Tab-separated table of N, CA and C in Angstrom:
chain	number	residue	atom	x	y	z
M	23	UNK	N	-228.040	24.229	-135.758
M	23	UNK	CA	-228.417	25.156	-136.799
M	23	UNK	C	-229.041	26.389	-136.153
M	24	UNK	N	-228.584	27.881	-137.031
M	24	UNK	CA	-228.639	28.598	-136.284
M	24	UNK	C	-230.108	29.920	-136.945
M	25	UNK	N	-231.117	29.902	-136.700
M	25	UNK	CA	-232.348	30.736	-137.477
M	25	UNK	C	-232.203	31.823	-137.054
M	26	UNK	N	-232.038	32.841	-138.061
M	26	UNK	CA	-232.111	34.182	-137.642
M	26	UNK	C	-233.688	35.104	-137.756
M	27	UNK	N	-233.818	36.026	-136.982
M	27	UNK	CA	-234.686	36.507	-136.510
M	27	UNK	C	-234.670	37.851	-136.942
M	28	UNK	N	-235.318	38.502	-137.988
M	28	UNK	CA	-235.306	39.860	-138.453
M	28	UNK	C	-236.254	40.665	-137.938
M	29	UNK	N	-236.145	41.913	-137.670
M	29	UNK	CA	-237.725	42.024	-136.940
M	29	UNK	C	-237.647	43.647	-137.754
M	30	UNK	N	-237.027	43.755	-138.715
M	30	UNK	CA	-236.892	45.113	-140.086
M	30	UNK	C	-236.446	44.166	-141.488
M	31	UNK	N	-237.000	44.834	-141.987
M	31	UNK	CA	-236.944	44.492	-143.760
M	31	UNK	C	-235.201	44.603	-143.913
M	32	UNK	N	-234.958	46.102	-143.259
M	32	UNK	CA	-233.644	46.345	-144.072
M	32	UNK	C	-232.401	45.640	-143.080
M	33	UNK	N	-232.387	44.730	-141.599
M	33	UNK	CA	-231.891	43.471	-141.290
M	33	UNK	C	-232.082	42.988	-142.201
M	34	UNK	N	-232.880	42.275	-142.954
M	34	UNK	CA	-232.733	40.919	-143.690
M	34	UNK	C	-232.289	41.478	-144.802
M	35	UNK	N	-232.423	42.248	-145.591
M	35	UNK	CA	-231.462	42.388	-146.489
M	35	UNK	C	-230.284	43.055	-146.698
M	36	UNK	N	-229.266	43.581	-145.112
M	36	UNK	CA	-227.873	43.987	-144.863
M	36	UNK	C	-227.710	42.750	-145.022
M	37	UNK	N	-228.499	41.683	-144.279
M	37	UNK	CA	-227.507	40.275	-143.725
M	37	UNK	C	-227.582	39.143	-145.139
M	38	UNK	N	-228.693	39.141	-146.041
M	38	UNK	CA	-228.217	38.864	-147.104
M	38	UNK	C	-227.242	39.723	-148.325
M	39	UNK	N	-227.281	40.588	-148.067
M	39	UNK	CA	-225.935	41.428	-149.162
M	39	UNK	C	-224.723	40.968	-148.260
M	40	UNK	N	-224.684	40.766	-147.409
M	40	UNK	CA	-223.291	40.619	-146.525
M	40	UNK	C	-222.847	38.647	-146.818
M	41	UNK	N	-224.375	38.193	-146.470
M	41	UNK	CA	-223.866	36.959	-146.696
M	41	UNK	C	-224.756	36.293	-147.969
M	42	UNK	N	-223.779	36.320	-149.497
M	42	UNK	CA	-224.337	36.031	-150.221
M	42	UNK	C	-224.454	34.591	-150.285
M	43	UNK	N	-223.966	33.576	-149.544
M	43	UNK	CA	-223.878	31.659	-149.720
M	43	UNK	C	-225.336	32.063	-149.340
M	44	UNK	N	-225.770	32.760	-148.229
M	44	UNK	CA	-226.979	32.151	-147.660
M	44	UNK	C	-227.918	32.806	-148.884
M	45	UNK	N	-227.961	33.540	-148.874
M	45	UNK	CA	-228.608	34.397	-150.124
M	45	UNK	C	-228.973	33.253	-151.536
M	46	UNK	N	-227.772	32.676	-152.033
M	46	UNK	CA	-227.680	31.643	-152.590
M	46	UNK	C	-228.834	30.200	-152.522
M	47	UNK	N	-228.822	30.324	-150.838
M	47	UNK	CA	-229.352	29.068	-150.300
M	47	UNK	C	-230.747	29.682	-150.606
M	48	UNK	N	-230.651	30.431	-150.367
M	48	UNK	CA	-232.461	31.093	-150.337
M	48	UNK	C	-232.924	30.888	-151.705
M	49	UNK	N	-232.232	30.705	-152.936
M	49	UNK	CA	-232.574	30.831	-154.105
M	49	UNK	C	-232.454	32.416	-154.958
M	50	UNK	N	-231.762	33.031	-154.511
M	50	UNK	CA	-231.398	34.315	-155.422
M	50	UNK	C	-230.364	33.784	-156.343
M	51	UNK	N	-230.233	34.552	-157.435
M	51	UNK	CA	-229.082	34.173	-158.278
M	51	UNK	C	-228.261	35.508	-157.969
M	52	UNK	N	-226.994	35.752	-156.823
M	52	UNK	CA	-226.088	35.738	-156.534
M	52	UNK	C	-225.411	36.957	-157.642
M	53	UNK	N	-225.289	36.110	-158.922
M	53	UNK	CA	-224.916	37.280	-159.663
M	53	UNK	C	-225.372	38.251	-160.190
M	54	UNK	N	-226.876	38.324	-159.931
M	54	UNK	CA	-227.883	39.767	-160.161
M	54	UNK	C	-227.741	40.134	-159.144
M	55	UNK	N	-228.401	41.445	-158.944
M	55	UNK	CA	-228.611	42.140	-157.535
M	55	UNK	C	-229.563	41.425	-156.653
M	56	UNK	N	-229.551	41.700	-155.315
M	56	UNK	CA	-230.616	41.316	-154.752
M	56	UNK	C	-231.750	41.856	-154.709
M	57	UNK	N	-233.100	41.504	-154.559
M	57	UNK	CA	-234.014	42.343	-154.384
M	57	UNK	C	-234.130	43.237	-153.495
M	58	UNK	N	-234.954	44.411	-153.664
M	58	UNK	CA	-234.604	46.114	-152.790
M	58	UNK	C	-235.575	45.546	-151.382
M	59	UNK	N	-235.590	46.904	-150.586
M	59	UNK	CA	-235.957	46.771	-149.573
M	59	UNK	C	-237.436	46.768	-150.314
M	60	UNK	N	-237.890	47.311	-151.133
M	60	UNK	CA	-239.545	47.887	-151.107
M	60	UNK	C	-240.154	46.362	-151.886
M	61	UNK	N	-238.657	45.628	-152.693
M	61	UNK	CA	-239.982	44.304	-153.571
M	61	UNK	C	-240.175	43.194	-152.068
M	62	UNK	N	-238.990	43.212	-151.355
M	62	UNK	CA	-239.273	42.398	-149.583
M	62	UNK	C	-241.112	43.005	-148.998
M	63	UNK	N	-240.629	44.221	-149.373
M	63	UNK	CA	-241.788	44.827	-148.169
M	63	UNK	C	-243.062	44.316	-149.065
M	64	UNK	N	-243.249	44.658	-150.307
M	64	UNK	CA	-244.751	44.260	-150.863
M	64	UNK	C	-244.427	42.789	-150.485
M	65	UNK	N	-243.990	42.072	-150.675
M	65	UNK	CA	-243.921	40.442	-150.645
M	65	UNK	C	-244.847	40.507	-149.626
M	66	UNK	N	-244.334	40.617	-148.495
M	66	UNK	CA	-244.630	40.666	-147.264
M	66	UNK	C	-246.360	40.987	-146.977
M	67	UNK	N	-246.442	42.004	-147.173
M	67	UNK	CA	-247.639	42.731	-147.353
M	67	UNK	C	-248.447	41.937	-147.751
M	68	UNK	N	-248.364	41.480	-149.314
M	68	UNK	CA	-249.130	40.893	-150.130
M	68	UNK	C	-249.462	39.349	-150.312
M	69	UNK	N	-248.464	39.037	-149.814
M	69	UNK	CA	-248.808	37.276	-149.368
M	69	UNK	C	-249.750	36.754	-147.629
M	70	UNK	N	-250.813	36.187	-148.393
M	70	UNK	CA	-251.534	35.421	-147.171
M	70	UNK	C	-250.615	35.117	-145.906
M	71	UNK	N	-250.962	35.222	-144.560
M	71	UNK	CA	-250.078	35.081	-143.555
M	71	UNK	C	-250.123	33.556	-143.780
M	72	UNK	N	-250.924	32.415	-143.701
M	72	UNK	CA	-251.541	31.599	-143.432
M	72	UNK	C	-251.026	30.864	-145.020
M	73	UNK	N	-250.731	31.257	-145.608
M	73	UNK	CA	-249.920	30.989	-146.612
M	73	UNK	C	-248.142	30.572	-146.648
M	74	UNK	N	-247.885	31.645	-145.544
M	74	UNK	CA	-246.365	31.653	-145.157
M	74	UNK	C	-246.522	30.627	-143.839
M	75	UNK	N	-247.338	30.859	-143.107
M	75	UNK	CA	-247.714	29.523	-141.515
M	75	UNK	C	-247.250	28.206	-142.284
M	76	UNK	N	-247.913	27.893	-143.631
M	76	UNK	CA	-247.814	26.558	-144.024
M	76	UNK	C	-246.954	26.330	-144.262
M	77	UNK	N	-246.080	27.492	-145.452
M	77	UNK	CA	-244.898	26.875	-145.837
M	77	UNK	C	-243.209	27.122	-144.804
M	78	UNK	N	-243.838	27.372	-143.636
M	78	UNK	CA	-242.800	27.494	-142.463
M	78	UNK	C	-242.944	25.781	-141.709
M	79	UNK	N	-243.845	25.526	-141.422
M	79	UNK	CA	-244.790	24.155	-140.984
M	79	UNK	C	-244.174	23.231	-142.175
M	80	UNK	N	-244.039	23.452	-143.377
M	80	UNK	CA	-243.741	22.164	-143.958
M	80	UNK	C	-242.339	21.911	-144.182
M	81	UNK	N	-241.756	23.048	-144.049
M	81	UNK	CA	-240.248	22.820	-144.092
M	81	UNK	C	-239.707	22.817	-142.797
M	82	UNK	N	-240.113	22.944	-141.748
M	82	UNK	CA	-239.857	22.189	-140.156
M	82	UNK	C	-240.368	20.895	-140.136
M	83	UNK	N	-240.954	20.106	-140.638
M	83	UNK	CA	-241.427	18.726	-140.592
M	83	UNK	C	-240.472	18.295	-142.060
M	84	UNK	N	-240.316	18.842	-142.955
M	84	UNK	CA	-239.406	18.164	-143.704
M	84	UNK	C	-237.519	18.548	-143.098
M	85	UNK	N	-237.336	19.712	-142.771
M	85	UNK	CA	-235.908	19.349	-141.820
M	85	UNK	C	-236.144	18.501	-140.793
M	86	UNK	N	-237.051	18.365	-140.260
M	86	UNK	CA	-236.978	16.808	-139.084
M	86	UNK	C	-236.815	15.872	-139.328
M	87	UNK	N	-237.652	15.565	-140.871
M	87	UNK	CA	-237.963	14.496	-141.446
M	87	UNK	C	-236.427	13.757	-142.097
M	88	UNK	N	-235.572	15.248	-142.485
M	88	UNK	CA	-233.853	14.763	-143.202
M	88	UNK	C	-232.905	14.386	-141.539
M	89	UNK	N	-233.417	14.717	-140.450
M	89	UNK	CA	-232.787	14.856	-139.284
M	89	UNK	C	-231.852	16.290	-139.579
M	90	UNK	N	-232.188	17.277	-139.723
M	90	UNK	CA	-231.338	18.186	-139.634
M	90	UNK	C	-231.609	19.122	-138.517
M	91	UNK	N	-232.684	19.010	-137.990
M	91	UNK	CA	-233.357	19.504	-136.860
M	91	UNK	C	-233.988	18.506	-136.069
M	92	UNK	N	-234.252	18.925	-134.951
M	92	UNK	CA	-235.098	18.067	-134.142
M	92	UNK	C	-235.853	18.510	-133.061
């Protein structure tokens, strides 16, 4: 499995308009638009880092946990 690495707002959202399955996977609904570069950027901004640490941490121990990673 392959994690991509954005290190600009507007990477991650060329590569989700380009690839809408993953977009999908992420939980967008596909047939609305995607969200703009500026509702990414407040997200970002505005959410606890230490908030996002956890929920990166719990979904690497739960893909280990399905064996999809290791």
């Amino acid at each position: 499995m392959k994690c991509e690495g954005f290190s600009q707002i507007t990477d991650l959202v060329d590569y989700l308009s380009n690839n809408l399955i993953i977009a999908h996977y992420c939980g967008f609904n596909i047939m609305k638009p995607l969200p703009s570069y500026w509702t990414f950027d407040r997200f970002i901004r505005d959410i606890d880092n230490k908030t996002l640490k956890d929920l990166m941490r719990f979904q690497v121990l739960k893909l280990s946990e399905l064996g999809i990673i290791d």
